[in-house]
PDB file of C-alpha atoms in Angstrom:
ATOM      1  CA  UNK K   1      -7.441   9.668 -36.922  1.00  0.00           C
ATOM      2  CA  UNK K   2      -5.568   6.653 -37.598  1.00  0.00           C
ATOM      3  CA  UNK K   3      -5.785   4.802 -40.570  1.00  0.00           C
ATOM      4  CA  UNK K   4      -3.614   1.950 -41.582  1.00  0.00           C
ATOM      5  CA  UNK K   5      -3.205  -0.855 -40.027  1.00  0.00           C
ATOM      6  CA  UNK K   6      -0.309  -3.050 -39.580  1.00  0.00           C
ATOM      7  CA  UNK K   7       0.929  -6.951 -40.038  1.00  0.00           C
ATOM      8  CA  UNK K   8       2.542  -8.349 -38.512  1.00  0.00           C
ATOM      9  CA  UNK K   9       3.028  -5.974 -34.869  1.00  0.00           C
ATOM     10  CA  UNK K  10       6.584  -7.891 -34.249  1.00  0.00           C
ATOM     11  CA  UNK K  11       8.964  -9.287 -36.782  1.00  0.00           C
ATOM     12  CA  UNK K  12      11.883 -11.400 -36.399  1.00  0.00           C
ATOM     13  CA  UNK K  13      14.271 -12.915 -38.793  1.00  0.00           C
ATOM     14  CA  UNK K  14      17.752 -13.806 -39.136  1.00  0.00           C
ATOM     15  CA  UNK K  15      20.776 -11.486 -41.311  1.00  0.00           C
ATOM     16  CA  UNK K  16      20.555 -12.113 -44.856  1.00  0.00           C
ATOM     17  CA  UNK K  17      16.967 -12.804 -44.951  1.00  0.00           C
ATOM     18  CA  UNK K  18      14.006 -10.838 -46.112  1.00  0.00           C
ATOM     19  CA  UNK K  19      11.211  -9.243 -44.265  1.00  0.00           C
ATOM     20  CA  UNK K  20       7.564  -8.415 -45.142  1.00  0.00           C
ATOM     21  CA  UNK K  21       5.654  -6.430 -43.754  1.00  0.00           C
ATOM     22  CA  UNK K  22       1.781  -5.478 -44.666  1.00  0.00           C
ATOM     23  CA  UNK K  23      -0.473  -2.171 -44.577  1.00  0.00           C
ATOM     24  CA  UNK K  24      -4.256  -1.864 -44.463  1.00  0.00           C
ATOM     25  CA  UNK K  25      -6.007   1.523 -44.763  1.00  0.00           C
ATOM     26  CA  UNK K  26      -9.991   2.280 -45.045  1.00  0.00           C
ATOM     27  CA  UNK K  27      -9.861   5.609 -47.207  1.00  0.00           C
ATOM     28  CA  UNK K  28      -9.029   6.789 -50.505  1.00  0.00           C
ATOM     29  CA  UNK K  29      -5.193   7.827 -50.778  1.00  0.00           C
ATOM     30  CA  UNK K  30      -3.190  10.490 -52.400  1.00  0.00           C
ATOM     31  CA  UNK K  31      -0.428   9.065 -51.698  1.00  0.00           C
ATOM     32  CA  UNK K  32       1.496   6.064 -49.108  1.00  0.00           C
ATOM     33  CA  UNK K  33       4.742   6.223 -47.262  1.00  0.00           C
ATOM     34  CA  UNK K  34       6.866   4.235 -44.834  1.00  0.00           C
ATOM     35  CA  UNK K  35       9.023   5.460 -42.108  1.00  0.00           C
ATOM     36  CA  UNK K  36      11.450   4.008 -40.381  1.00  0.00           C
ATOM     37  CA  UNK K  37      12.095   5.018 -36.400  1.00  0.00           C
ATOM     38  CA  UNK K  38      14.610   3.429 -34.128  1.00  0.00           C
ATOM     39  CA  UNK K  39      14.047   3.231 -30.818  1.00  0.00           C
ATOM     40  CA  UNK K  40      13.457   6.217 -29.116  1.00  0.00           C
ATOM     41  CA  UNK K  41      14.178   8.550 -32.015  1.00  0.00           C
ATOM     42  CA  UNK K  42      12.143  10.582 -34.669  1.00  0.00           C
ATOM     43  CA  UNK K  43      10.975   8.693 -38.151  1.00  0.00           C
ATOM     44  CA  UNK K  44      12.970   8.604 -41.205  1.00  0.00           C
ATOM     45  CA  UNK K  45      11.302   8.564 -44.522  1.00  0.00           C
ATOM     46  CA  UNK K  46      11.703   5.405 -46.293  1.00  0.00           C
ATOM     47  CA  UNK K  47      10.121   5.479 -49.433  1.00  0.00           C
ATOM     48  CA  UNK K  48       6.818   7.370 -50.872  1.00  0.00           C
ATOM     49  CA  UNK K  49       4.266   5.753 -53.627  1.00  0.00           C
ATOM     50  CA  UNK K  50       1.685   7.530 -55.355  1.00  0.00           C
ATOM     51  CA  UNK K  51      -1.953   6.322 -55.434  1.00  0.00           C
ATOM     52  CA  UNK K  52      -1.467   5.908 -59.417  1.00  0.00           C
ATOM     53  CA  UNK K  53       1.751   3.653 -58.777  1.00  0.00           C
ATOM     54  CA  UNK K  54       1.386  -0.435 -57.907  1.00  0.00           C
ATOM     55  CA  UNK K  55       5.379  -0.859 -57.366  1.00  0.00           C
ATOM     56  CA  UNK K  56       8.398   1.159 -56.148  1.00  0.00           C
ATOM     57  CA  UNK K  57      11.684  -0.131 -55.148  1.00  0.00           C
ATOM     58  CA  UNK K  58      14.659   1.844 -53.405  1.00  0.00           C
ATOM     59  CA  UNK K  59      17.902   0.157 -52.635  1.00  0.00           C
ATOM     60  CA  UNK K  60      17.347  -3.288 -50.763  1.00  0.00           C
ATOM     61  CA  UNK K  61      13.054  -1.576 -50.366  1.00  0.00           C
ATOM     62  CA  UNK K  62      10.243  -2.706 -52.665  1.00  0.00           C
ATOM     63  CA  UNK K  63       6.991  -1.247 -51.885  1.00  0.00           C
ATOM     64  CA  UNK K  64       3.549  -2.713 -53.810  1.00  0.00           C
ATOM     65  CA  UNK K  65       0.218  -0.734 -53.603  1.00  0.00           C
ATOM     66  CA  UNK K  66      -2.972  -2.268 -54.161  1.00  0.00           C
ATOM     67  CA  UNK K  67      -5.467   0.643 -53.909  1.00  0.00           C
ATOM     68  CA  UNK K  68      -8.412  -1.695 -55.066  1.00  0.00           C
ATOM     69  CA  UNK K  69      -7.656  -4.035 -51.864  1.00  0.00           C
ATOM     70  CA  UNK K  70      -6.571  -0.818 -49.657  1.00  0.00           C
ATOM     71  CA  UNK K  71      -3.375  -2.260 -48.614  1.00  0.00           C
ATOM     72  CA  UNK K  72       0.432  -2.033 -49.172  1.00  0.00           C
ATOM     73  CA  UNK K  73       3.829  -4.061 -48.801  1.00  0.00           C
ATOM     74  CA  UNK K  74       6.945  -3.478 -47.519  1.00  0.00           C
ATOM     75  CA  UNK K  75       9.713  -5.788 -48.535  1.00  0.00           C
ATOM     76  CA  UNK K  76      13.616  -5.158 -46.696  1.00  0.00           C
ATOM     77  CA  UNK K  77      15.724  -7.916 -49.047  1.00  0.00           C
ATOM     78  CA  UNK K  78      19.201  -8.891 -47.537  1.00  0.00           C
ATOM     79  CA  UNK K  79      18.438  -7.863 -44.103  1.00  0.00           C
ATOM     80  CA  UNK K  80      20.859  -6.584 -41.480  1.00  0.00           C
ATOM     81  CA  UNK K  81      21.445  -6.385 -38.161  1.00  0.00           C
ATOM     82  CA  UNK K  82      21.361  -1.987 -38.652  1.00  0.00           C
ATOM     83  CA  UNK K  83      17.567  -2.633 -40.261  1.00  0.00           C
ATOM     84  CA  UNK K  84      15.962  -3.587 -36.731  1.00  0.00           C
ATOM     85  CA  UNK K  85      13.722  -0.692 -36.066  1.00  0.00           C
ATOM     86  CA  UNK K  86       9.974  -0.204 -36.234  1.00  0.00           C
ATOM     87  CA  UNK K  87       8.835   0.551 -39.874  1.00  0.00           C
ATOM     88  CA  UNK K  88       5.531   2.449 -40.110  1.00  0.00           C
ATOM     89  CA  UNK K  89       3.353   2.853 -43.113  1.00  0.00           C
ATOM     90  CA  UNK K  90       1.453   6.422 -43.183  1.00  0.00           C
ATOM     91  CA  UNK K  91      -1.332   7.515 -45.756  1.00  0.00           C
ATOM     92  CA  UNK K  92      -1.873  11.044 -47.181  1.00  0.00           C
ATOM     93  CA  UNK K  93      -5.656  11.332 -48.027  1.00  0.00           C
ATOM     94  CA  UNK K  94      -5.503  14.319 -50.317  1.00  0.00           C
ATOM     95  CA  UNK K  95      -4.617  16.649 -47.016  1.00  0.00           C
ATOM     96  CA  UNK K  96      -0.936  16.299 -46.729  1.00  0.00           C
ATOM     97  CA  UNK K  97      -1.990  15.611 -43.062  1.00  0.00           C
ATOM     98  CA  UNK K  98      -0.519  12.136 -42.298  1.00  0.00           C
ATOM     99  CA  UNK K  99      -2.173   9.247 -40.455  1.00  0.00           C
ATOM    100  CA  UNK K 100       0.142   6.545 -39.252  1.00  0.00           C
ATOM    101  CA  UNK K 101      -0.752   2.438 -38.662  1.00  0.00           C
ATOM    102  CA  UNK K 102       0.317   0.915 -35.744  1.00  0.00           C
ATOM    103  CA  UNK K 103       3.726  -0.514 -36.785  1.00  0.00           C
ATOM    104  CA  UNK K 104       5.877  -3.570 -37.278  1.00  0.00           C
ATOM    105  CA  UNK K 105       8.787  -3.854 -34.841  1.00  0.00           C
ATOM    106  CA  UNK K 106      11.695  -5.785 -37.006  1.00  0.00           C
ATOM    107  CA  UNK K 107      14.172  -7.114 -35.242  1.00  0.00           C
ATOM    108  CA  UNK K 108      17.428  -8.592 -37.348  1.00  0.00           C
ATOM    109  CA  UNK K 109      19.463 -11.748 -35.526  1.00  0.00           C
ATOM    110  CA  UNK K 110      23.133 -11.616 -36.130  1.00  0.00           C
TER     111      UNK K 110
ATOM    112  CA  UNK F   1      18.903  16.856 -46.886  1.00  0.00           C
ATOM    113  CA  UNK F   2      16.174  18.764 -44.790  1.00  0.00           C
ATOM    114  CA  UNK F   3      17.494  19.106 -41.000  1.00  0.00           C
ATOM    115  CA  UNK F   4      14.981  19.195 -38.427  1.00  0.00           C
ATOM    116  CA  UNK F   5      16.317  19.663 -35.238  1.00  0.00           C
ATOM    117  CA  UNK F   6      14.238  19.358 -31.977  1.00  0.00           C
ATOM    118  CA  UNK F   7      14.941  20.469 -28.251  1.00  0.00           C
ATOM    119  CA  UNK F   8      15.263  19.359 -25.800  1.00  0.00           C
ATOM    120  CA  UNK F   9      15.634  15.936 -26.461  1.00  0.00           C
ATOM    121  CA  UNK F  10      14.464  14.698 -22.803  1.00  0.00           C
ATOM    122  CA  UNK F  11      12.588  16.841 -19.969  1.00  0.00           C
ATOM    123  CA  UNK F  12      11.685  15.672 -16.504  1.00  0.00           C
ATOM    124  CA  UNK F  13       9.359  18.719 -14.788  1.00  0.00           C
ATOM    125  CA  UNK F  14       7.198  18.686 -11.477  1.00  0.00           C
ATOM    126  CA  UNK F  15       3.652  18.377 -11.790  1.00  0.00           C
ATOM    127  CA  UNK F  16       2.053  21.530 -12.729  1.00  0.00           C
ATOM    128  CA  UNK F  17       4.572  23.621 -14.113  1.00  0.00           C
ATOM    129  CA  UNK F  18       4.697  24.339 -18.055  1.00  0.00           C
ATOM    130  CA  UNK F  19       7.180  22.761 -20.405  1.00  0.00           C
ATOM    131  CA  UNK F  20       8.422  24.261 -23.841  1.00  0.00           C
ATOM    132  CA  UNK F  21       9.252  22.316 -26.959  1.00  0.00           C
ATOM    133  CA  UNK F  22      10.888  24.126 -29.917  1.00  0.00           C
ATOM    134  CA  UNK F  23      11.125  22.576 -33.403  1.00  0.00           C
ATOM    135  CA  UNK F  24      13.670  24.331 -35.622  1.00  0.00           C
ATOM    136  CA  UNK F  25      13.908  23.329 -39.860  1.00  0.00           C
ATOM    137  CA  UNK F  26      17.768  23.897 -39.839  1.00  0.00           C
ATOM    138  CA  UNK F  27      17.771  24.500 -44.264  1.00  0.00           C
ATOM    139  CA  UNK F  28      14.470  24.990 -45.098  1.00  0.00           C
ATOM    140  CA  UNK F  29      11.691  27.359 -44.368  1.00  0.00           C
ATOM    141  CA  UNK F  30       8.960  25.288 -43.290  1.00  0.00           C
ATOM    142  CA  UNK F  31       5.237  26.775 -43.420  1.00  0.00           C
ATOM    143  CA  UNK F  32       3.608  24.316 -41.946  1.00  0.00           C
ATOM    144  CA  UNK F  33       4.993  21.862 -39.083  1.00  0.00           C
ATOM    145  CA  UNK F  34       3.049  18.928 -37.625  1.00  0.00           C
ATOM    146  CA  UNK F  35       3.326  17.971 -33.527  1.00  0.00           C
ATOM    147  CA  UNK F  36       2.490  14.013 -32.670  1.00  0.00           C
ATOM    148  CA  UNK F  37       2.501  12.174 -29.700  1.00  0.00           C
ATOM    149  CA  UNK F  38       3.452   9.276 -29.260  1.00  0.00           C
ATOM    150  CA  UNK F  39       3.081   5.961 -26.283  1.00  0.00           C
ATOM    151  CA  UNK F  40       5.148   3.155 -25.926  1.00  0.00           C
ATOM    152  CA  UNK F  41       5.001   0.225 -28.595  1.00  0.00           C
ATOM    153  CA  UNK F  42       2.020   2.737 -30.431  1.00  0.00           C
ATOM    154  CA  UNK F  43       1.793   4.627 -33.461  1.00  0.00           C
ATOM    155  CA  UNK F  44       1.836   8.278 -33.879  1.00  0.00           C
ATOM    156  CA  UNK F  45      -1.192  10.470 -33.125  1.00  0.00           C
ATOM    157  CA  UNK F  46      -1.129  13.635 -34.556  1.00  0.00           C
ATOM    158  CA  UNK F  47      -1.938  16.252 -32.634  1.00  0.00           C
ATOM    159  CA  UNK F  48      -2.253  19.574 -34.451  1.00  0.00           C
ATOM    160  CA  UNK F  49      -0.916  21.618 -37.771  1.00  0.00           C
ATOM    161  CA  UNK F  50       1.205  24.510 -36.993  1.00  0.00           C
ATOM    162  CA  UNK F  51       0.781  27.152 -39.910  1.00  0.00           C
ATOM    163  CA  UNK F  52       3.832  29.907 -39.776  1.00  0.00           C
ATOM    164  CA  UNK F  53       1.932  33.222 -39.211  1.00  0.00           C
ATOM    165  CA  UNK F  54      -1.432  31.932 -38.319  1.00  0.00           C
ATOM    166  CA  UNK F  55      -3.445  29.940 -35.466  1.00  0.00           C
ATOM    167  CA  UNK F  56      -2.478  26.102 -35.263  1.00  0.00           C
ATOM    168  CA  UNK F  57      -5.031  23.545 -36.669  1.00  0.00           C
ATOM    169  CA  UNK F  58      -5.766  21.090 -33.417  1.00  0.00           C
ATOM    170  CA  UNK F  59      -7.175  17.834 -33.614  1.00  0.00           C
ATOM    171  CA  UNK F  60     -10.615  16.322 -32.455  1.00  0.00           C
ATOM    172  CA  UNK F  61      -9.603  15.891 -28.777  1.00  0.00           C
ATOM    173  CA  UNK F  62      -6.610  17.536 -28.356  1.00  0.00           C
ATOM    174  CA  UNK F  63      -6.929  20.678 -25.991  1.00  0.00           C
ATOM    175  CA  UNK F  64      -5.689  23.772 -27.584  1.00  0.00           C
ATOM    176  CA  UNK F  65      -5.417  25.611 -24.375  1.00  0.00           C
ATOM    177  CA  UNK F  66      -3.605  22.634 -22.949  1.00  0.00           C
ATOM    178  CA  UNK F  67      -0.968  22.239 -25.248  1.00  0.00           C
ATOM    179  CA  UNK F  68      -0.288  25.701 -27.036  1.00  0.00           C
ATOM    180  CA  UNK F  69       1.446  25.836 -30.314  1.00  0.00           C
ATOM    181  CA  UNK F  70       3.505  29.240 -31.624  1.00  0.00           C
ATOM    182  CA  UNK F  71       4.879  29.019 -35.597  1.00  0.00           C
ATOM    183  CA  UNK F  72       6.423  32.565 -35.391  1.00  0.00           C
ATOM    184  CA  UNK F  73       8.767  31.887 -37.759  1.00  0.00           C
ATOM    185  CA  UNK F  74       9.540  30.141 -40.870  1.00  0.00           C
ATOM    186  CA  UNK F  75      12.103  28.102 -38.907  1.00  0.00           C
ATOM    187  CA  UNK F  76      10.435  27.514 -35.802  1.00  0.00           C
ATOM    188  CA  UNK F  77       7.533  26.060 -34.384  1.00  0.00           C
ATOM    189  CA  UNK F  78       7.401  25.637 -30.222  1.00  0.00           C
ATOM    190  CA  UNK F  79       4.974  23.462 -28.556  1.00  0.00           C
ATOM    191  CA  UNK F  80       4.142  24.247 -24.760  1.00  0.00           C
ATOM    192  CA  UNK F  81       2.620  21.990 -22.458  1.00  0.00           C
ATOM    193  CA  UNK F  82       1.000  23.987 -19.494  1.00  0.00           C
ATOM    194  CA  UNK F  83       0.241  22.670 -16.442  1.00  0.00           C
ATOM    195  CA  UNK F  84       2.041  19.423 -17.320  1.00  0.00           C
ATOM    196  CA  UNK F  85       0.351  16.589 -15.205  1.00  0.00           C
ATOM    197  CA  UNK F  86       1.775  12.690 -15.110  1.00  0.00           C
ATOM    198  CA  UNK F  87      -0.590  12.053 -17.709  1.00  0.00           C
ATOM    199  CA  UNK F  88       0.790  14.099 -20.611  1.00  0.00           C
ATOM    200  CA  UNK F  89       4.106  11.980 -19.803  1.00  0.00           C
ATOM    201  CA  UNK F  90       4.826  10.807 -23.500  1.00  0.00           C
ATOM    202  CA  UNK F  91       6.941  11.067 -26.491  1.00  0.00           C
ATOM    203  CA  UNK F  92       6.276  14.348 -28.717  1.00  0.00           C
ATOM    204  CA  UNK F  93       7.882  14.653 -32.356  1.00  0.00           C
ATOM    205  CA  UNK F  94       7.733  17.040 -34.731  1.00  0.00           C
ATOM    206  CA  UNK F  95       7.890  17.355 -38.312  1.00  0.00           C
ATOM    207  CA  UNK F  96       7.906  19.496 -41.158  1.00  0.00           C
ATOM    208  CA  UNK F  97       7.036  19.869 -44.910  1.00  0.00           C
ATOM    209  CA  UNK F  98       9.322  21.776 -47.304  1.00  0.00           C
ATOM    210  CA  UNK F  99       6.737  23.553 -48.420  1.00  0.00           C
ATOM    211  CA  UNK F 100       2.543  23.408 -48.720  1.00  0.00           C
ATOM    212  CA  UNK F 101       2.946  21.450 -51.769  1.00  0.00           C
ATOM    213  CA  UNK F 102       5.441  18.971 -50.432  1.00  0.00           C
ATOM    214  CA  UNK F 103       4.482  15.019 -49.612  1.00  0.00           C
ATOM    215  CA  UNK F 104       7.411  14.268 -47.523  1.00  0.00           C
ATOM    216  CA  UNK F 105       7.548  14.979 -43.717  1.00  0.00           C
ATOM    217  CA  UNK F 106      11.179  15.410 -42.021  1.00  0.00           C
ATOM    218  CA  UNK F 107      10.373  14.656 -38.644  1.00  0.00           C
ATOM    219  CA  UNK F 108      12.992  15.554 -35.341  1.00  0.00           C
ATOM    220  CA  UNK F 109      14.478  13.620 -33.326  1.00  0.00           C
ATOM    221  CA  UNK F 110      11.650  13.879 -30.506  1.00  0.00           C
ATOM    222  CA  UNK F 111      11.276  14.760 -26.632  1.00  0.00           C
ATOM    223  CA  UNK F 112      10.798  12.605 -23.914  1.00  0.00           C
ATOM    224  CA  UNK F 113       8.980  14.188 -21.356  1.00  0.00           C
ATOM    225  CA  UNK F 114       7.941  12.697 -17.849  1.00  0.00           C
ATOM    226  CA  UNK F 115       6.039  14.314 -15.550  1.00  0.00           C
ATOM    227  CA  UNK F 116       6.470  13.646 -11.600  1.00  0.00           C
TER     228      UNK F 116
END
């Protein structure tokens, strides 16, 4: 069943700035990923944080975890015009099945 | 990195016949592969767990004899839509974990199918 749920469904910002984008889920978590999928094409793992974790960061990614509020962030710094995609959060809940929110379309202005 | 490597990328069938969708982990064994679907502008809905050597695990509302899943390998996992109708027109990707243990899901590139 699907779990998270995610802000804001459309995103757009001009090259060079940052974009944030928000996950809510309603179950206990073993652990929380994002994917990335361009249009059309199979997902892409981003970046993967543990329930025990509260920040990760990965190149121009920082991810934040807030398991008391059940939600997570997704920060691209220094966008670019190759970062438009559609970035998806998923949540393991301790059955390395995934469930996947709804996604945030990005889209990066030259 | 892990290769997964799905075929065919696109498939436009008549209504009624069947339609076969393979889902090959190019350097790893993979023991258990996931199938999704997925509709325009919408999230991924996973359909079922394929487990190499034994039945697939479907989920609540997804019709097993409808969409048949075969994990005969450790390298391959096929996905078969019988009696394709417009209806079942959609995007289906695969995926795959390293191993049982493994948090990380390498997905392919996906199939298009339409159905006339």
């Amino acid at each position: 069943s699907q779990q998270g749920e995610e802000d804001p469904q459309a995103l757009s910002i001009q090259e060079g700035e940052n974009a944030t984008m928000n996950c809510s889920y309603k179950t206990s978590i073993n652990n929380l990923q994002w994917y990335r999928q361009n249009s059309g094409r199979g997902l892409v793992h981003l970046i993967l944080i543990r329930s025990n974790e509260r920040e990760k960061h990965s190149g121009r990614l920082r991810v934040t975890l807030d398991t008391s509020k059940k939600s997570s962030s997704l920060l691209i710094t220094a966008s670019r015009a190759a970062d438009t995609a559609s970035y998806f959060c998923a949540t393991d809940h301790h059955d390395y099945k995934l469930s996947f929110g709804a996604g945030t379309t990005v889209t990066v202005r030259a | 990195g892990a290769v997964v490597s799905q075929h065919p990328s696109r498939v436009i069938c008549k209504s009624g016949t069947s339609v076969k969708i393979e889902c090959r982990s190019l350097d790893f064994q993979a023991t258990t592969m996931f199938w999704y679907r997925q509709f325009p502008k919408k999230s991924l809905m996973l359909m079922a767990t394929s487990n190499e050597g034994s039945k697939a695990t479907y989920e609540q509302g997804v019709e097993k004899d409808k969409f048949l899943i075969n994990h005969a390998s450790l390298t391959l996992s096929t996905l078969t839509v019988t009696s394709a109708h417009p209806e079942d027109s959609s995007f289906y990707i695969c995926s795959a974990n390293r191993d049982r243990q493994a948090d990380i899901q390498y997905f392919g590139a996906g199939t298009r199918l339409s159905v006339l």
